[in-house]
Amino acid sequence: MLTSVTNFIKQFFPKFDASAVSEKIAPDRGVGPAELMAEWKEIGKTASRAGTAVHEYARWMFSNNISPQPWPDEIKLDSIGLLTIQLIDACDKIYSKGFLPIEAEKIIFSSRLGLAGTVDLLLKDPAGPVIILDWKTNKELKIENPFETGLPPIDHLEDSNLNHYALQLSIYQYILEAEDYYPAGQEYRRLIVHLTETDNRVYSCKYLKDEIENMLI
C-alpha cells in the first residue's frame, strides 16, 4: 500500500485542532464554536471545488496543447472564473519563457519508498532542467511562520505553506531520481504557481533532499 506524498508530509507537522481553535475564537466572532466550524467546512468545500476546476482546466490545456486563449463567453466572473483568468495569464508566462510541456497530472510512485503522488505539470526548460510545477489556489500562501515548526526530524523548518510545498516538490524530485524517470544527472527546478482571484505569483522552492532522507528513515 502506497502513501500519498501529501499524507506523508502531514505526519511531520502539528495537527490543526479545529475544535480547540473554534472554542478560543468563536466568542470574538459572536458565534458558537459549532457554527464557526461549519463555516470553515463550507469555505473548505468551496475552495476545494474551485481548486479542482482550475486544475482540470490546466490539465486539459497542457494535455491537448491548447493555447491559453479563452473565448470571452467561456469565463464567468465568479471565483472559479477569476482563478481561471489568472491561470491563463500564468500559462502565457510559461509559454513566453519557452518552457515545453512534458506531461500534465503525471502520476509518479516508488514501491521501494512506499510513496506516490501526482505532479501537476512537468515542463522542459530549454536551458536543460526539468521543471516540477504545482498549482496552488489557497486564499493565502504563508512564506513564514515563526510561531510554529515541524516535528522531528524537520523541527528546524517553520510550519509555513511554502515549506510544506517545498517538501512536496522535493519528494517528487526524489522519486523521479530514485526510480530513474529521467537519465541520471538530470537537473530539476521546483516551482509553485500561486493563483488568487486577482494575481498569480511564482515561487521557487529549495531541494530539501537532506530533510526528505531524514523523514524516510
Steps between C-alpha positions, in 0.01 A plus 500: 500500500650831391465819703419826325774760518256748655402263781862404559594865555206561736654257749785742560298808598267572795139410426260794486255465789190662350289434809743665741562798272128556442438497877765769537399743226123445463409746781688778319299425187171500688416144393511156656792260441280258303378780273856618440619149416209458257603828335859377464375173352292680238790731411719193460250331269468810283878538476539133415246523217675805356842338528381183328342696214815705441723190509272328248514800266880505521519126437272533196706785353840338538386148411348623173755771419225761514614860481384675820268746324136458608196627314340789694180310582694208650602687812250598768616753756440275800776355717580219256494739205733751664743224596487368144586844362808505724586145391485606135727796573746271680495257206575786260807578709606134490475489120677836465805358678519218247417227752366189327230282662609142564194365679212631713366316804791254491455217751832395651578240764771300670415157640834498677425827679130420540398837358286624212389838374371698205712777350275775366733581212842392376672745267826504310711812543693574176804553722485134606317449830170318537255725684275346765206740525201505732195725487375634834164675539478549877394850607839589642845350490700547819870526432595519867358384832737580788248370755488133400742245360491151359552190712831309523702447289389819324435715806745756358244582228222749566146369459428718197321434173819552303691243704217246459510554125880490485490160671230382260696594188825374653343157553374504142856565383635234735259245350588603144869453579463180702286328236696626197211683337771703327867425425747526787636849541182672382463843658169614649325818605203514737236769453177586679251717312264661749174607339258739668198679356712810431856381445738216420846464648783254450707370791819302458547223758824363641585134457470371858676172432658463845164558667329246275759233573469561875121475475529168318720336764 
